[in-house]
Short mmCIF file of N, CA and C in Angstrom, two decimals:
data_model
loop_
_atom_site.label_atom_id
_atom_site.label_comp_id
_atom_site.label_asym_id
_atom_site.label_seq_id
_atom_site.Cartn_x
_atom_site.Cartn_y
_atom_site.Cartn_z
N ASP G 1 30.52 0.57 -7.61
CA ASP G 1 31.56 0.52 -6.70
C ASP G 1 31.53 -0.86 -6.76
N GLN G 2 32.71 -1.58 -6.10
CA GLN G 2 32.53 -3.20 -6.00
C GLN G 2 31.79 -3.76 -5.31
N PHE G 3 31.10 -3.09 -4.31
CA PHE G 3 29.90 -3.54 -3.30
C PHE G 3 28.95 -3.53 -4.31
N SER G 4 28.62 -2.57 -4.85
CA SER G 4 27.33 -2.58 -5.81
C SER G 4 26.91 -3.55 -6.59
N SER G 5 28.34 -3.71 -7.40
CA SER G 5 28.53 -4.70 -8.63
C SER G 5 28.44 -6.20 -8.13
N LEU G 6 28.63 -6.51 -6.92
CA LEU G 6 28.69 -7.95 -6.38
C LEU G 6 27.21 -8.11 -6.11
N LEU G 7 26.50 -7.08 -5.34
CA LEU G 7 25.29 -7.39 -5.00
C LEU G 7 24.41 -7.55 -6.28
N PHE G 8 24.57 -6.58 -7.30
CA PHE G 8 23.92 -7.06 -8.57
C PHE G 8 24.44 -8.29 -9.05
N ILE G 9 25.38 -8.91 -9.27
CA ILE G 9 25.62 -9.97 -9.79
C ILE G 9 24.87 -11.09 -8.63
N SER G 10 24.87 -11.07 -7.43
CA SER G 10 24.18 -12.11 -6.74
C SER G 10 22.91 -11.86 -7.31
N GLN G 11 22.14 -10.85 -7.40
CA GLN G 11 21.00 -10.91 -7.59
C GLN G 11 20.34 -11.44 -9.04
N LEU G 12 21.57 -11.30 -10.14
CA LEU G 12 21.76 -11.68 -11.33
C LEU G 12 21.52 -13.43 -11.48
N TYR G 13 22.28 -13.85 -10.43
CA TYR G 13 22.61 -15.56 -10.14
C TYR G 13 21.22 -15.98 -9.72
N SER G 14 20.84 -15.08 -8.72
CA SER G 14 19.59 -15.75 -7.96
C SER G 14 18.44 -15.67 -8.98
N SER G 15 18.41 -14.82 -9.87
CA SER G 15 17.46 -14.74 -10.73
C SER G 15 17.21 -15.92 -11.75
N ALA G 16 18.74 -16.26 -12.20
CA ALA G 16 19.23 -17.32 -12.89
C ALA G 16 18.78 -18.78 -12.39
N GLY G 17 18.67 -18.61 -11.13
CA GLY G 17 18.51 -20.11 -10.58
C GLY G 17 20.01 -20.66 -10.19
N LYS G 18 20.85 -19.74 -9.98
CA LYS G 18 22.40 -20.18 -9.56
C LYS G 18 22.93 -20.13 -8.61
N GLY G 19 22.20 -20.61 -7.39
CA GLY G 19 22.20 -20.39 -5.84
C GLY G 19 23.72 -20.65 -5.43
N LYS G 20 24.57 -21.22 -5.71
CA LYS G 20 25.89 -21.10 -5.22
C LYS G 20 26.69 -19.85 -5.50
N GLU G 21 26.55 -19.44 -6.81
CA GLU G 21 27.27 -18.66 -7.18
C GLU G 21 26.54 -17.22 -6.72
N ALA G 22 25.28 -17.11 -6.52
CA ALA G 22 24.77 -15.95 -5.88
C ALA G 22 25.35 -15.67 -4.34
N ILE G 23 25.24 -16.79 -3.73
CA ILE G 23 25.70 -17.08 -2.34
C ILE G 23 27.22 -16.52 -2.40
N ASP G 24 28.15 -16.84 -3.44
CA ASP G 24 29.34 -16.48 -3.04
C ASP G 24 29.37 -14.81 -3.60
N SER G 25 28.65 -14.32 -4.38
CA SER G 25 28.71 -13.03 -4.72
C SER G 25 28.49 -12.16 -3.57
N ALA G 26 27.19 -12.89 -2.91
CA ALA G 26 26.67 -12.08 -1.66
C ALA G 26 27.69 -11.95 -0.63
N ASN G 27 28.51 -13.05 -0.41
CA ASN G 27 29.47 -12.84 0.79
C ASN G 27 30.69 -12.14 0.18
N LYS G 28 31.23 -12.24 -0.98
CA LYS G 28 31.96 -11.14 -1.52
C LYS G 28 31.55 -9.57 -1.36
N ALA G 29 30.29 -9.33 -1.54
CA ALA G 29 29.49 -8.18 -1.33
C ALA G 29 29.89 -7.77 0.01
N TYR G 30 29.68 -8.79 1.05
CA TYR G 30 29.95 -8.24 2.62
C TYR G 30 31.05 -8.20 2.68
N THR G 31 31.86 -8.66 2.24
CA THR G 31 33.52 -8.65 2.52
C THR G 31 33.94 -7.17 2.04
N ALA G 32 33.43 -7.09 0.85
CA ALA G 32 33.71 -5.47 0.28
C ALA G 32 32.62 -4.44 1.07
N ALA G 33 32.00 -4.71 1.68
CA ALA G 33 30.77 -3.48 2.50
C ALA G 33 31.83 -2.82 3.21
N GLN G 34 31.45 -1.58 3.31
CA GLN G 34 32.11 -0.48 4.18
C GLN G 34 30.96 0.19 5.04
N GLY G 35 30.98 -0.11 6.49
CA GLY G 35 30.01 0.31 7.22
C GLY G 35 28.72 -0.67 7.56
N ALA G 36 28.63 -0.28 8.62
CA ALA G 36 27.19 -1.47 9.02
C ALA G 36 25.82 -1.54 8.42
N GLU G 37 25.31 -0.35 7.52
CA GLU G 37 24.51 -0.16 6.63
C GLU G 37 24.62 -1.54 5.53
N ARG G 38 25.90 -1.12 4.91
CA ARG G 38 26.23 -1.99 3.57
C ARG G 38 26.28 -3.47 3.91
N LYS G 39 26.90 -3.82 5.02
CA LYS G 39 26.96 -5.25 5.60
C LYS G 39 25.70 -5.81 5.65
N GLN G 40 24.66 -5.17 6.44
CA GLN G 40 23.49 -5.50 6.42
C GLN G 40 22.71 -5.67 5.08
N ILE G 41 22.90 -4.83 4.22
CA ILE G 41 22.30 -4.95 2.90
C ILE G 41 22.82 -6.20 1.99
N ALA G 42 24.25 -6.48 2.37
CA ALA G 42 24.90 -7.66 1.94
C ALA G 42 24.35 -9.03 2.54
N ARG G 43 24.13 -8.78 3.58
CA ARG G 43 23.51 -10.05 4.37
C ARG G 43 22.23 -10.23 4.19
N LEU G 44 21.38 -9.30 3.67
CA LEU G 44 19.71 -9.58 3.31
C LEU G 44 19.68 -10.24 1.97
N SER G 45 20.87 -9.59 1.11
CA SER G 45 20.91 -10.34 -0.15
C SER G 45 21.39 -11.79 -0.01
N LEU G 46 22.09 -11.97 1.10
CA LEU G 46 22.54 -13.51 1.06
C LEU G 46 21.65 -14.22 1.48
N ALA G 47 20.65 -14.04 2.34
CA ALA G 47 19.48 -14.69 3.06
C ALA G 47 18.65 -14.82 1.56
N THR G 48 18.51 -13.90 0.67
CA THR G 48 17.55 -14.29 -0.51
C THR G 48 18.51 -15.31 -1.35
N ALA G 49 19.54 -15.18 -1.48
CA ALA G 49 20.29 -16.28 -2.30
C ALA G 49 20.52 -17.73 -1.69
N GLN G 50 20.34 -17.55 -0.29
CA GLN G 50 20.34 -18.74 0.57
C GLN G 50 19.04 -19.62 0.10
N GLN G 51 17.89 -18.66 0.24
CA GLN G 51 16.55 -19.46 0.10
C GLN G 51 16.41 -19.56 -1.49
N MET G 52 16.92 -19.03 -2.29
CA MET G 52 16.71 -19.21 -3.65
C MET G 52 17.62 -20.91 -3.90
N ALA G 53 18.66 -20.72 -2.91
CA ALA G 53 19.36 -22.02 -3.25
C ALA G 53 19.03 -23.17 -2.47
N GLY G 54 17.77 -23.27 -1.81
CA GLY G 54 17.32 -24.06 -0.92
C GLY G 54 17.79 -24.32 0.15
N ASP G 55 18.72 -23.57 0.80
CA ASP G 55 19.16 -23.62 2.10
C ASP G 55 18.57 -22.73 2.95
N HIS G 56 17.35 -23.60 3.36
CA HIS G 56 16.37 -22.63 4.21
C HIS G 56 16.98 -22.43 5.42
N ASN G 57 17.48 -23.16 6.23
CA ASN G 57 18.00 -22.94 7.61
C ASN G 57 19.10 -22.25 7.46
N ALA G 58 19.86 -21.90 6.72
CA ALA G 58 20.99 -20.78 6.52
C ALA G 58 20.40 -19.37 6.29
N ALA G 59 19.20 -19.51 5.62
CA ALA G 59 18.51 -18.16 4.98
C ALA G 59 17.69 -17.66 6.64
N GLU G 60 17.03 -18.68 7.19
CA GLU G 60 16.52 -18.29 8.58
C GLU G 60 17.68 -17.50 9.41
N ALA G 61 18.73 -18.52 9.42
CA ALA G 61 19.50 -17.98 10.41
C ALA G 61 20.19 -16.50 10.19
N THR G 62 20.45 -16.42 8.82
CA THR G 62 20.80 -15.05 8.49
C THR G 62 19.89 -13.84 8.78
N LEU G 63 18.67 -14.10 8.54
CA LEU G 63 17.72 -13.18 8.88
C LEU G 63 17.69 -12.93 10.23
N ARG G 64 17.51 -14.09 11.09
CA ARG G 64 17.31 -14.11 12.54
C ARG G 64 18.49 -13.02 13.12
N GLU G 65 19.54 -13.30 12.61
CA GLU G 65 20.82 -12.38 12.83
C GLU G 65 20.71 -11.00 12.97
N ILE G 66 20.19 -10.76 11.43
CA ILE G 66 19.71 -9.43 11.20
C ILE G 66 18.78 -8.56 12.22
N LEU G 67 17.86 -9.67 12.71
CA LEU G 67 16.76 -8.96 13.35
C LEU G 67 17.45 -8.84 15.03
N LYS G 68 18.35 -9.65 15.18
CA LYS G 68 18.80 -9.54 16.59
C LYS G 68 19.73 -8.28 16.70
N GLU G 69 20.38 -8.01 15.57
CA GLU G 69 20.90 -6.53 15.53
C GLU G 69 20.17 -5.41 15.13
N SER G 70 19.18 -5.69 14.55
CA SER G 70 18.02 -4.70 14.05
C SER G 70 16.52 -5.13 14.03
N PRO G 71 16.15 -5.17 15.05
CA PRO G 71 15.12 -5.88 15.55
C PRO G 71 13.49 -5.37 14.56
N GLY G 72 13.61 -4.25 14.29
CA GLY G 72 12.79 -3.50 13.45
C GLY G 72 12.90 -3.45 11.93
N ASN G 73 13.75 -3.92 11.90
CA ASN G 73 14.08 -4.18 10.34
C ASN G 73 13.10 -4.75 9.28
N PRO G 74 12.34 -3.65 8.65
CA PRO G 74 11.21 -4.01 7.88
C PRO G 74 11.37 -5.22 6.93
N ILE G 75 12.52 -5.07 6.16
CA ILE G 75 12.94 -6.05 5.05
C ILE G 75 13.40 -7.28 5.62
N ALA G 76 14.10 -7.25 6.69
CA ALA G 76 14.29 -8.81 7.35
C ALA G 76 13.03 -9.41 8.01
N LEU G 77 12.07 -8.52 8.55
CA LEU G 77 11.01 -9.24 8.92
C LEU G 77 10.19 -9.84 7.63
N ASN G 78 9.82 -8.89 6.73
CA ASN G 78 9.12 -9.43 5.54
C ASN G 78 9.72 -10.75 4.83
N ASN G 79 11.04 -10.65 5.06
CA ASN G 79 11.60 -11.57 4.00
C ASN G 79 11.61 -12.81 5.04
N LEU G 80 11.91 -12.93 6.32
CA LEU G 80 11.69 -14.09 7.08
C LEU G 80 10.19 -14.66 7.23
N GLY G 81 9.39 -13.49 7.45
CA GLY G 81 7.89 -14.03 7.22
C GLY G 81 7.46 -14.77 6.03
N TYR G 82 7.66 -14.41 4.84
CA TYR G 82 7.51 -15.00 3.88
C TYR G 82 8.10 -16.19 3.64
N PHE G 83 9.31 -16.33 3.91
CA PHE G 83 10.03 -17.53 3.58
C PHE G 83 9.38 -18.56 4.94
N LEU G 84 9.01 -18.31 5.77
CA LEU G 84 8.28 -19.01 6.75
C LEU G 84 7.08 -19.80 6.26
N LEU G 85 6.56 -18.59 5.62
CA LEU G 85 4.79 -18.96 4.99
C LEU G 85 5.19 -19.63 3.71
N GLU G 86 6.05 -19.93 2.99
CA GLU G 86 6.35 -20.58 1.63
C GLU G 86 6.51 -21.88 2.02
N ARG G 87 7.31 -21.99 3.14
CA ARG G 87 7.81 -23.39 3.92
C ARG G 87 6.69 -23.86 4.67
N GLY G 88 5.47 -23.31 4.88
CA GLY G 88 4.60 -23.65 5.54
C GLY G 88 4.76 -23.77 7.05
N GLU G 89 5.90 -23.23 7.58
CA GLU G 89 6.13 -23.39 9.13
C GLU G 89 6.00 -22.00 9.89
N LYS G 90 5.50 -22.57 11.05
CA LYS G 90 5.81 -21.14 12.22
C LYS G 90 4.55 -19.73 11.70
N LEU G 91 3.43 -20.27 11.08
CA LEU G 91 2.76 -19.22 10.58
C LEU G 91 2.33 -18.10 11.36
N ASP G 92 1.87 -18.37 12.67
CA ASP G 92 1.59 -17.20 13.28
C ASP G 92 2.73 -16.19 13.85
N GLU G 93 3.79 -16.85 13.80
CA GLU G 93 5.19 -16.06 13.92
C GLU G 93 5.49 -15.33 12.47
N ALA G 94 5.27 -15.97 11.60
CA ALA G 94 5.40 -15.22 10.15
C ALA G 94 4.25 -14.02 9.95
N LEU G 95 3.03 -14.43 10.28
CA LEU G 95 2.12 -12.92 10.41
C LEU G 95 2.68 -12.05 11.44
N LYS G 96 3.14 -12.31 12.66
CA LYS G 96 3.58 -11.33 13.54
C LYS G 96 4.59 -10.40 12.68
N MET G 97 5.68 -11.18 12.12
CA MET G 97 6.92 -10.58 11.61
C MET G 97 6.65 -9.44 10.45
N ILE G 98 5.51 -10.16 9.43
CA ILE G 98 5.15 -9.47 8.43
C ILE G 98 4.28 -8.40 8.67
N LYS G 99 3.60 -8.37 9.82
CA LYS G 99 2.57 -7.05 10.49
C LYS G 99 3.87 -5.97 10.91
N GLY G 100 4.93 -6.49 11.40
CA GLY G 100 5.70 -5.49 11.93
C GLY G 100 6.30 -4.82 11.07
N ALA G 101 6.60 -5.23 9.59
CA ALA G 101 7.28 -4.61 8.27
C ALA G 101 6.10 -3.85 8.18
N TYR G 102 4.59 -4.19 7.73
CA TYR G 102 3.73 -3.54 7.40
C TYR G 102 3.62 -2.30 8.47
N GLU G 103 3.67 -2.20 9.45
CA GLU G 103 3.52 -1.08 10.51
C GLU G 103 4.53 -0.16 10.30
N VAL G 104 5.83 -0.63 9.83
CA VAL G 104 6.77 0.50 9.20
C VAL G 104 6.41 1.16 8.00
N ASP G 105 5.92 0.61 6.99
CA ASP G 105 5.49 1.18 5.79
C ASP G 105 4.33 0.28 5.28
N PRO G 106 3.04 1.01 5.54
CA PRO G 106 2.14 0.09 5.30
C PRO G 106 1.39 0.61 3.65
N THR G 107 2.48 1.13 3.25
CA THR G 107 2.10 1.32 1.42
C THR G 107 2.93 0.46 0.93
N ASN G 108 3.89 -0.33 1.22
CA ASN G 108 4.98 -1.10 0.37
C ASN G 108 4.17 -2.36 -0.38
N PRO G 109 4.12 -2.58 -1.54
CA PRO G 109 3.43 -3.35 -2.08
C PRO G 109 3.79 -4.95 -1.55
N SER G 110 5.23 -5.13 -1.42
CA SER G 110 5.62 -6.37 -1.01
C SER G 110 5.10 -6.83 0.20
N TYR G 111 5.29 -5.63 1.40
CA TYR G 111 4.64 -6.30 2.84
C TYR G 111 3.16 -6.26 2.46
N LEU G 112 2.55 -5.52 1.91
CA LEU G 112 0.86 -5.86 1.68
C LEU G 112 0.70 -7.14 1.02
N ASP G 113 1.41 -7.49 -0.20
CA ASP G 113 1.37 -8.82 -0.54
C ASP G 113 1.58 -9.93 0.31
N SER G 114 2.37 -9.72 1.36
CA SER G 114 3.21 -10.81 2.50
C SER G 114 1.95 -11.04 3.20
N LEU G 115 1.32 -9.96 3.49
CA LEU G 115 0.55 -9.89 4.63
C LEU G 115 -1.01 -10.38 4.05
N GLY G 116 -1.14 -10.01 2.85
CA GLY G 116 -2.35 -10.74 2.44
C GLY G 116 -2.02 -12.59 2.31
N TRP G 117 -0.84 -12.79 2.11
CA TRP G 117 -0.62 -14.23 1.48
C TRP G 117 -0.52 -14.87 2.87
N ALA G 118 -0.15 -14.22 4.46
CA ALA G 118 -0.03 -14.68 5.37
C ALA G 118 -1.68 -15.06 5.70
N HIS G 119 -2.30 -14.34 5.46
CA HIS G 119 -3.85 -14.39 5.96
C HIS G 119 -4.32 -15.59 4.92
N PHE G 120 -4.00 -15.62 3.68
CA PHE G 120 -4.53 -16.82 2.81
C PHE G 120 -4.03 -18.06 3.65
N LYS G 121 -2.95 -17.94 3.93
CA LYS G 121 -2.23 -19.23 4.40
C LYS G 121 -2.93 -19.77 5.69
N LEU G 122 -3.50 -18.90 6.25
CA LEU G 122 -4.04 -18.80 7.74
C LEU G 122 -5.55 -19.37 7.48
N GLY G 123 -5.86 -19.15 6.26
CA GLY G 123 -7.55 -19.56 6.08
C GLY G 123 -8.24 -18.16 6.06
N ASP G 124 -7.84 -16.99 6.59
CA ASP G 124 -8.52 -15.76 6.52
C ASP G 124 -8.85 -15.04 5.22
N LEU G 125 -9.68 -15.51 4.36
CA LEU G 125 -9.73 -15.19 3.24
C LEU G 125 -10.32 -13.60 2.86
N THR G 126 -11.03 -13.11 3.69
CA THR G 126 -11.31 -11.90 3.69
C THR G 126 -10.37 -10.93 3.89
N GLU G 127 -9.73 -11.14 4.66
CA GLU G 127 -8.13 -10.46 5.15
C GLU G 127 -7.26 -10.53 4.23
N ALA G 128 -6.99 -11.47 3.55
CA ALA G 128 -6.24 -11.96 2.35
C ALA G 128 -6.51 -11.34 1.05
N GLU G 129 -7.89 -11.15 0.80
CA GLU G 129 -8.66 -10.37 -0.36
C GLU G 129 -8.02 -8.77 -0.22
N LYS G 130 -8.30 -8.38 0.98
CA LYS G 130 -8.08 -7.00 1.36
C LYS G 130 -6.54 -6.46 1.03
N TYR G 131 -6.08 -7.31 1.47
CA TYR G 131 -4.48 -6.92 1.21
C TYR G 131 -4.06 -6.97 0.15
N LEU G 132 -4.18 -8.26 -0.50
CA LEU G 132 -3.80 -8.40 -1.92
C LEU G 132 -4.43 -7.43 -2.81
N LYS G 133 -5.62 -7.03 -2.86
CA LYS G 133 -6.00 -5.95 -3.54
C LYS G 133 -5.57 -4.60 -3.19
N ALA G 134 -5.03 -4.20 -2.05
CA ALA G 134 -4.30 -3.12 -1.76
C ALA G 134 -3.01 -2.99 -2.31
N ALA G 135 -2.48 -4.13 -2.35
CA ALA G 135 -0.91 -4.31 -2.92
C ALA G 135 -1.16 -4.02 -4.38
N GLU G 136 -2.25 -4.74 -5.06
CA GLU G 136 -2.49 -4.63 -6.51
C GLU G 136 -2.72 -3.47 -7.12
N LYS G 137 -3.21 -2.32 -6.32
CA LYS G 137 -3.53 -0.89 -6.72
C LYS G 137 -2.35 -0.33 -6.70
N ILE G 138 -1.09 -0.78 -5.98
CA ILE G 138 0.28 0.06 -5.69
C ILE G 138 1.04 -0.45 -7.10
N ASP G 139 1.00 -1.96 -7.16
CA ASP G 139 1.95 -2.39 -7.84
C ASP G 139 1.18 -3.88 -8.89
N PRO G 140 0.52 -3.29 -9.89
CA PRO G 140 -0.25 -4.13 -10.68
C PRO G 140 0.79 -5.02 -11.65
N MET G 141 2.00 -4.79 -11.70
CA MET G 141 2.74 -5.59 -12.64
C MET G 141 3.71 -6.51 -11.97
N SER G 142 3.18 -6.94 -10.98
CA SER G 142 3.93 -8.03 -9.86
C SER G 142 3.41 -9.36 -10.41
N ALA G 143 4.05 -10.18 -10.66
CA ALA G 143 3.55 -11.66 -11.48
C ALA G 143 3.19 -12.33 -10.01
N THR G 144 4.12 -12.22 -9.21
CA THR G 144 3.69 -13.05 -7.83
C THR G 144 2.51 -12.61 -7.33
N LEU G 145 1.95 -11.31 -7.07
CA LEU G 145 0.93 -10.73 -6.70
C LEU G 145 -0.27 -11.31 -7.54
N GLN G 146 -0.21 -11.29 -8.65
CA GLN G 146 -1.23 -11.85 -9.44
C GLN G 146 -1.29 -13.29 -9.42
N GLU G 147 -0.36 -14.03 -9.06
CA GLU G 147 -0.64 -15.59 -8.86
C GLU G 147 -1.23 -15.73 -7.60
N HIS G 148 -0.82 -14.91 -6.37
CA HIS G 148 -1.59 -15.09 -5.26
C HIS G 148 -3.10 -14.59 -5.50
N LEU G 149 -3.31 -13.69 -6.22
CA LEU G 149 -4.83 -13.40 -6.27
C LEU G 149 -5.63 -14.58 -6.90
N GLY G 150 -4.90 -15.15 -8.14
CA GLY G 150 -5.29 -16.24 -8.93
C GLY G 150 -5.46 -17.44 -7.75
N ASP G 151 -4.78 -17.77 -6.62
CA ASP G 151 -4.80 -18.61 -5.73
C ASP G 151 -6.11 -18.16 -4.83
N LEU G 152 -5.90 -17.11 -4.41
CA LEU G 152 -7.00 -16.40 -3.58
C LEU G 152 -8.75 -16.84 -4.15
N TYR G 153 -8.64 -16.16 -5.57
CA TYR G 153 -10.01 -16.72 -6.45
C TYR G 153 -10.42 -18.07 -6.54
N LYS G 154 -9.47 -18.90 -6.50
CA LYS G 154 -9.69 -20.32 -6.61
C LYS G 154 -10.26 -20.85 -5.55
N ARG G 155 -9.45 -20.60 -4.41
CA ARG G 155 -9.99 -20.99 -2.83
C ARG G 155 -11.54 -20.25 -2.67
N LEU G 156 -11.94 -19.35 -3.24
CA LEU G 156 -13.20 -18.82 -3.12
C LEU G 156 -14.10 -19.42 -4.05
N GLY G 157 -13.49 -20.01 -4.94
CA GLY G 157 -14.57 -20.83 -5.83
C GLY G 157 -14.85 -19.93 -6.96
N LYS G 158 -14.11 -18.88 -7.47
CA LYS G 158 -14.01 -18.21 -8.56
C LYS G 158 -13.40 -18.19 -9.46
N MET G 159 -13.73 -19.29 -10.15
CA MET G 159 -12.69 -19.80 -11.28
C MET G 159 -12.33 -19.16 -12.52
N SER G 160 -13.22 -18.31 -12.97
CA SER G 160 -13.00 -17.42 -14.04
C SER G 160 -12.17 -16.37 -13.64
N LEU G 161 -12.44 -15.88 -12.42
CA LEU G 161 -11.31 -14.79 -12.11
C LEU G 161 -10.21 -15.28 -11.53
N ALA G 162 -10.01 -16.50 -11.02
CA ALA G 162 -8.66 -16.85 -11.01
C ALA G 162 -7.80 -17.25 -11.88
N ALA G 163 -8.38 -17.74 -13.15
CA ALA G 163 -7.92 -17.89 -14.23
C ALA G 163 -7.55 -16.44 -15.14
N GLU G 164 -8.24 -15.43 -14.66
CA GLU G 164 -7.87 -14.31 -15.18
C GLU G 164 -6.68 -13.84 -14.61
N TYR G 165 -6.51 -14.04 -13.25
CA TYR G 165 -5.12 -13.08 -12.39
C TYR G 165 -3.82 -14.21 -12.90
N TRP G 166 -4.27 -15.72 -12.96
CA TRP G 166 -2.97 -16.62 -13.38
C TRP G 166 -2.66 -16.42 -14.73
N SER G 167 -3.34 -16.08 -15.62
CA SER G 167 -3.14 -15.41 -16.82
C SER G 167 -2.36 -14.47 -16.87
N ARG G 168 -2.72 -13.24 -16.23
CA ARG G 168 -1.87 -11.97 -15.91
C ARG G 168 -0.39 -12.43 -15.27
N SER G 169 -0.29 -13.28 -14.25
CA SER G 169 0.92 -13.40 -13.90
C SER G 169 1.58 -14.12 -14.90
N LEU G 170 1.25 -15.09 -15.83
CA LEU G 170 2.09 -15.70 -16.66
C LEU G 170 2.34 -14.88 -17.73
N ASP G 171 1.69 -13.70 -18.18
CA ASP G 171 2.06 -12.69 -19.03
C ASP G 171 3.00 -11.67 -18.27
N LEU G 172 3.11 -11.52 -17.04
CA LEU G 172 4.30 -10.75 -16.48
C LEU G 172 5.48 -11.23 -16.27
N SER G 173 5.53 -12.90 -16.12
CA SER G 173 6.64 -13.30 -15.84
C SER G 173 7.22 -14.04 -17.20
#
């Protein structure tokens, strides 16, 4: 259907680094969406496109709007938490949001990765390794996760292990 096609196109544009086009397609998907659930999915895609386009304030605003309507939405919690981590902002709030997503689905490798990355950013490397390794058991093919593990092992002074994970990340991407 048109909604699904527009979402897919938005994701393709995001992957290609074409932020404006990704945002336009996500907005069109929102307009085409029938029902609250599909509208929320379109807004999640919009936030991702906004973040990829460098419009961090808009991405944050979009996700906060979703969370006002649906406070326990794990995707919005994880995405906003991760976006904040990547910007180095509100790290304690980011951790709290990501924990909220993790509590909904503790086996989701994206939430485990985000939780590990939050602990890494906050300097708790033992907890970071625990969650990142748990995520790796579920999704060993994530280039981002492999990169995070490389960064962790570098910080721990384990350079050969760091290089191994970074190499995996490069191979996967």
